[in-house]
Coordinates of C-alpha atoms in Angstrom, one line a residue:
X1 CA -5.2 -18.3 4.3
X2 CA -4.0 -14.7 4.2
X3 CA -2.2 -13.5 1.0
X4 CA 0.5 -12.4 3.4
X5 CA 1.1 -11.7 7.1
X6 CA 3.3 -9.0 8.5
X7 CA 4.6 -5.8 6.8
X8 CA 4.1 -5.3 3.1
X9 CA 5.7 -2.3 1.5
X10 CA 3.7 0.1 -0.6
X11 CA 6.7 0.6 -2.8
X12 CA 7.5 3.9 -4.6
X13 CA 8.0 4.1 -8.3
X14 CA 11.4 5.6 -9.1
X15 CA 11.7 8.1 -12.0
X16 CA 14.6 9.3 -14.1
X17 CA 15.3 13.0 -14.6
X18 CA 13.2 12.9 -17.8
X19 CA 10.3 11.5 -15.9
X20 CA 10.4 8.0 -17.3
X21 CA 10.3 5.0 -15.0
X22 CA 13.7 4.0 -13.7
X23 CA 13.6 0.2 -13.9
X24 CA 17.2 -0.3 -12.9
X25 CA 16.6 1.6 -9.7
X26 CA 13.3 -0.1 -9.1
X27 CA 15.1 -3.5 -9.2
X28 CA 17.5 -2.2 -6.6
X29 CA 14.6 -1.1 -4.4
X30 CA 13.0 -4.5 -4.7
X31 CA 16.2 -6.3 -3.7
X32 CA 16.7 -4.0 -0.7
X33 CA 13.1 -4.7 0.4
X34 CA 13.5 -8.5 0.1
X35 CA 16.9 -8.5 1.9
X36 CA 15.4 -6.2 4.6
X37 CA 12.7 -8.7 5.5
X38 CA 9.7 -7.2 3.9
X39 CA 6.8 -9.7 3.8
X40 CA 5.2 -8.6 0.6
X41 CA 5.5 -6.0 -2.2
X42 CA 2.5 -3.9 -3.1
X43 CA 3.2 -2.3 -6.4
X44 CA 1.4 0.6 -8.2
X45 CA -0.6 1.8 -5.2
X46 CA -0.9 5.3 -4.0
X47 CA 2.7 5.4 -2.9
X48 CA 3.7 4.1 -6.3
X49 CA 2.0 7.1 -8.0
X50 CA -0.2 4.8 -10.0
X51 CA -2.6 7.7 -10.7
X52 CA -0.1 9.4 -12.9
X53 CA 1.2 6.3 -14.7
X54 CA -0.2 5.6 -18.2
X55 CA -1.9 2.2 -18.5
X56 CA 1.1 0.9 -20.4
X57 CA 3.5 2.1 -17.7
X58 CA 1.2 0.8 -15.0
X59 CA 1.2 -2.7 -16.4
X60 CA 4.9 -2.6 -17.3
X61 CA 5.8 -1.8 -13.7
X62 CA 3.6 -4.6 -12.4
X63 CA 5.1 -7.1 -14.8
X64 CA 8.7 -6.0 -14.1
X65 CA 8.0 -6.3 -10.3
X66 CA 6.6 -9.8 -10.6
X67 CA 9.5 -11.0 -12.8
X68 CA 12.1 -9.4 -10.5
X69 CA 10.6 -10.7 -7.3
X70 CA 10.1 -14.1 -9.0
X71 CA 8.0 -15.7 -6.2
X72 CA 10.4 -14.9 -3.3
X73 CA 7.7 -13.0 -1.5
X74 CA 4.1 -12.2 -2.5
X75 CA 3.4 -9.4 -5.0
X76 CA 0.1 -7.6 -4.8
X77 CA -0.7 -5.3 -7.7
X78 CA -2.7 -2.1 -7.4
X79 CA -5.3 -2.3 -10.2
X80 CA -8.1 -0.1 -9.0
X81 CA -9.7 2.7 -10.9
X82 CA -12.7 5.0 -10.7
X83 CA -13.9 3.4 -13.9
X84 CA -15.0 -0.2 -13.5
X85 CA -14.0 -1.2 -17.0
X86 CA -10.5 0.2 -16.5
X87 CA -10.2 -1.7 -13.2
X88 CA -11.3 -4.9 -15.0
X89 CA -8.7 -4.3 -17.8
X90 CA -5.8 -3.6 -15.4
X91 CA -6.8 -6.6 -13.2
X92 CA -7.1 -9.1 -16.0
X93 CA -3.8 -8.0 -17.5
X94 CA -2.0 -8.1 -14.1
X95 CA -3.3 -11.6 -13.5
X96 CA -1.3 -12.8 -16.6
X97 CA 1.9 -11.7 -15.0
X98 CA 1.8 -14.1 -12.1
X99 CA 1.1 -11.6 -9.2
X100 CA -0.3 -13.1 -6.0
X101 CA -3.1 -10.7 -5.4
X102 CA -4.8 -7.5 -6.4
X103 CA -5.4 -4.2 -4.4
X104 CA -8.5 -2.4 -5.5
X105 CA -9.0 1.1 -4.2
X106 CA -12.5 2.6 -3.9
X107 CA -13.6 4.5 -7.0
X108 CA -12.4 8.0 -6.5
X109 CA -14.2 11.2 -7.5
X110 CA -17.4 9.3 -8.5
X111 CA -18.4 8.9 -4.8
X112 CA -20.4 5.7 -5.4
X113 CA -23.2 4.5 -3.1
X114 CA -22.6 1.4 -1.0
X115 CA -24.6 -0.6 -3.6
X116 CA -22.5 0.9 -6.3
X117 CA -19.3 -0.1 -4.5
X118 CA -20.6 -3.6 -4.1
X119 CA -21.4 -3.9 -7.8
X120 CA -18.0 -2.3 -8.8
X121 CA -15.9 -4.6 -6.7
X122 CA -17.9 -7.7 -7.6
X123 CA -17.6 -7.0 -11.3
X124 CA -13.8 -6.7 -11.0
X125 CA -13.5 -9.7 -8.8
X126 CA -15.6 -11.8 -11.1
X127 CA -13.2 -11.0 -14.0
X128 CA -10.2 -12.7 -12.3
X129 CA -9.3 -15.7 -10.1
X130 CA -6.8 -13.9 -7.9
X131 CA -7.5 -13.0 -4.3
X132 CA -8.4 -9.4 -3.8
X133 CA -7.7 -6.8 -1.1
X134 CA -10.1 -3.9 -0.9
X135 CA -8.5 -0.5 -0.2
X136 CA -10.5 1.9 1.9
X137 CA -8.9 5.4 2.0
X138 CA -11.8 7.9 2.2
X139 CA -9.5 10.9 2.8
X140 CA -8.2 10.5 -0.7
X141 CA -11.2 9.1 -2.6
X142 CA -14.2 10.8 -1.0
X143 CA -15.7 7.3 -0.6
X144 CA -15.9 5.1 2.5
X145 CA -16.5 1.3 2.4
X146 CA -18.8 0.7 5.4
X147 CA -18.2 -2.4 7.5
X148 CA -21.5 -4.0 6.4
X149 CA -20.5 -3.5 2.7
X150 CA -17.0 -5.0 3.2
X151 CA -18.5 -8.0 5.0
X152 CA -21.1 -8.5 2.3
X153 CA -18.5 -8.5 -0.4
X154 CA -16.3 -11.1 1.5
X155 CA -19.3 -13.3 2.2
X156 CA -20.8 -13.2 -1.4
X157 CA -17.6 -12.9 -3.6
X158 CA -15.2 -15.8 -2.9
X159 CA -12.0 -14.1 -4.0
X160 CA -12.5 -10.9 -2.1
X161 CA -10.6 -11.9 1.0
X162 CA -9.1 -8.8 2.7
X163 CA -9.2 -5.0 3.2
X164 CA -6.5 -2.4 3.6
X165 CA -8.1 0.0 6.1
X166 CA -6.8 3.5 5.9
X167 CA -9.8 5.3 7.2
X168 CA -8.0 6.0 10.4
X169 CA -11.3 5.3 12.2
X170 CA -10.5 2.6 14.8
X171 CA -14.1 2.4 15.9
X172 CA -15.1 1.6 12.3
X173 CA -12.4 -1.0 12.0
X174 CA -13.4 -2.6 15.3
X175 CA -17.0 -2.8 14.0
X176 CA -15.7 -4.4 10.8
X177 CA -13.7 -7.0 12.8
X178 CA -16.8 -7.7 14.9
X179 CA -19.1 -8.2 12.0
X180 CA -16.6 -10.2 9.9
X181 CA -16.0 -12.8 12.5
X182 CA -12.6 -13.7 11.0
X183 CA -14.0 -13.9 7.4
X184 CA -12.0 -10.9 6.2
X185 CA -8.3 -10.2 6.6
X186 CA -7.6 -6.7 7.8
X187 CA -4.4 -4.8 7.1
X188 CA -3.6 -1.4 8.5
X189 CA -3.2 1.3 5.9
X190 CA -1.7 3.7 8.4
X191 CA 1.8 3.2 9.9
X192 CA 0.9 4.8 13.2
X193 CA -2.0 2.3 13.7
X194 CA -0.2 -1.1 13.1
X195 CA -0.4 -2.4 16.7
X196 CA -4.0 -1.2 17.3
X197 CA -5.2 -3.0 14.2
X198 CA -3.2 -6.1 15.0
X199 CA -4.9 -6.1 18.4
X200 CA -8.2 -6.4 16.6
X201 CA -7.1 -9.5 14.7
X202 CA -5.3 -7.7 11.8
X203 CA -2.9 -9.6 9.6
X204 CA -0.4 -6.8 9.2
X205 CA 0.2 -3.5 7.4
X206 CA 0.6 -2.2 3.9
X207 CA 3.2 0.3 4.8
X208 CA 4.8 3.5 3.6
X209 CA 7.3 3.4 6.5
X210 CA 8.7 0.1 5.1
X211 CA 10.2 2.0 2.2
X212 CA 12.8 3.4 4.5
X213 CA 12.7 1.0 7.5
X214 CA 11.7 -2.5 6.2
X215 CA 13.3 -4.5 9.0
X216 CA 11.9 -2.3 11.7
X217 CA 8.3 -2.4 10.3
X218 CA 8.5 -6.1 9.8
X219 CA 9.6 -6.4 13.5
X220 CA 6.6 -4.5 14.7
X221 CA 4.4 -7.2 13.3
X222 CA 6.7 -10.2 14.0
X223 CA 7.0 -9.3 17.7
X224 CA 3.2 -9.0 18.0
X225 CA 2.6 -12.4 16.3
X226 CA 5.3 -13.9 18.6
X227 CA 3.4 -12.8 21.7
X228 CA 5.8 -9.9 22.5
X229 CA 3.0 -7.2 22.5
X230 CA 5.0 -4.9 24.7
X231 CA 8.0 -5.1 22.4
X232 CA 5.8 -4.6 19.4
X233 CA 4.2 -1.5 21.0
X234 CA 7.6 -0.1 21.9
X235 CA 8.7 -0.3 18.2
X236 CA 5.4 1.2 17.1
X237 CA 5.8 4.2 19.4
X238 CA 9.5 4.6 18.5
X239 CA 8.4 5.1 14.9
X240 CA 5.7 7.7 15.5
X241 CA 7.9 10.8 15.0
X242 CA 9.1 9.3 11.7
X243 CA 5.5 8.3 10.7
X244 CA 4.4 11.9 11.3
X245 CA 7.2 13.3 9.2
X246 CA 6.4 10.9 6.4
X247 CA 2.9 12.3 6.2
X248 CA 3.6 16.0 6.9
X249 CA 2.9 16.5 3.2
X250 CA 0.8 14.3 1.0
X251 CA 2.1 10.8 0.4
X252 CA 4.4 9.9 -1.4
X253 CA 6.1 13.3 -1.4
X254 CA 7.9 12.8 2.0
X255 CA 8.9 9.1 1.5
X256 CA 10.5 9.9 -1.9
X257 CA 12.4 12.8 -0.2
X258 CA 13.4 10.3 2.6
X259 CA 14.7 7.8 0.1
X260 CA 16.7 10.5 -1.7
X261 CA 18.2 11.6 1.6
X262 CA 19.3 8.0 2.1
X263 CA 21.1 8.1 -1.2
X264 CA 18.6 5.8 -3.0
X265 CA 18.1 8.3 -5.9
X266 CA 14.5 7.5 -6.6
X267 CA 14.0 10.8 -8.5
X268 CA 11.2 13.4 -8.2
X269 CA 7.4 13.1 -8.5
X270 CA 5.0 13.5 -11.3
X271 CA 2.8 16.5 -11.3
X272 CA 0.5 17.6 -9.8
X273 CA 2.7 16.4 -6.9
X274 CA 5.6 18.7 -6.2
X275 CA 8.9 18.5 -4.3
X276 CA 8.9 18.7 -0.5
X277 CA 9.1 22.2 1.1
X278 CA 12.5 22.8 2.6
X279 CA 11.2 23.3 6.2
X280 CA 9.5 19.9 6.0
X281 CA 12.6 18.3 4.6
X282 CA 14.5 19.4 7.7
X283 CA 11.7 18.0 9.9
X284 CA 12.0 14.7 8.0
X285 CA 15.8 14.7 8.3
X286 CA 15.6 15.2 12.1
X287 CA 13.1 12.4 12.4
X288 CA 15.2 10.0 10.3
X289 CA 18.3 10.8 12.4
X290 CA 16.3 10.3 15.6
X291 CA 15.1 6.9 14.3
X292 CA 18.6 5.9 13.4
X293 CA 18.2 5.5 9.6
X294 CA 20.2 8.6 8.6

């Protein structure tokens, strides 16, 4: 059984002016998502700026999220690292907080071999009982989980059950779905590829778009699962301009700008990320107006 089906939000981490985590605002964002129909919360992922949180902050944000959501929808915690020991530590601590699953990114910078990836993910998975979603995003990590490796992990490690595929390579994802024969749940990691991946048997999306359009992103998936493929595709295509704007600079720069344009006051970004260039802010503003959320 899938950890979740539909649109899970890769939620931002809001900061105060002094750079500290704004937990009051984070609670508001979580409530907005739940009321907006989001199917799951993915906390401390790329969009949540996990790479610039201290370990203490990282775990505190996960704990706060789990307590605030309180079982209303699934919470998946990002606990990956380029250091296997660190990933084990974060994962075992997060498990204590009652999250429903873990998201483990490929080890960045180290550029592990496929055998190294297998050993890394297996060691982390063996340290916990929670179901695990692998996170394949080679454009950010310099490391690609090949379909054969993902299938091997799911076949040989009982609690590795899914993959967030953000490679953008539909041919690779089709190969993965073919080799897996239903033994691995596939989530789109790109908002402009939700319907294509659902058509290959995908379970949903782990979404940046959901931060600003939770109901609409949920509906892309819900319509598809209800058999309204034409309606699902129509919603997917309607969102393309906004998806492009949300990735015209590196994520999560644009989505934080978008939330601030909506009056959500999520604050700025931690360095080395910088505020969005004004020309791109205008592009984003136009896309949001065209989509009807501004």
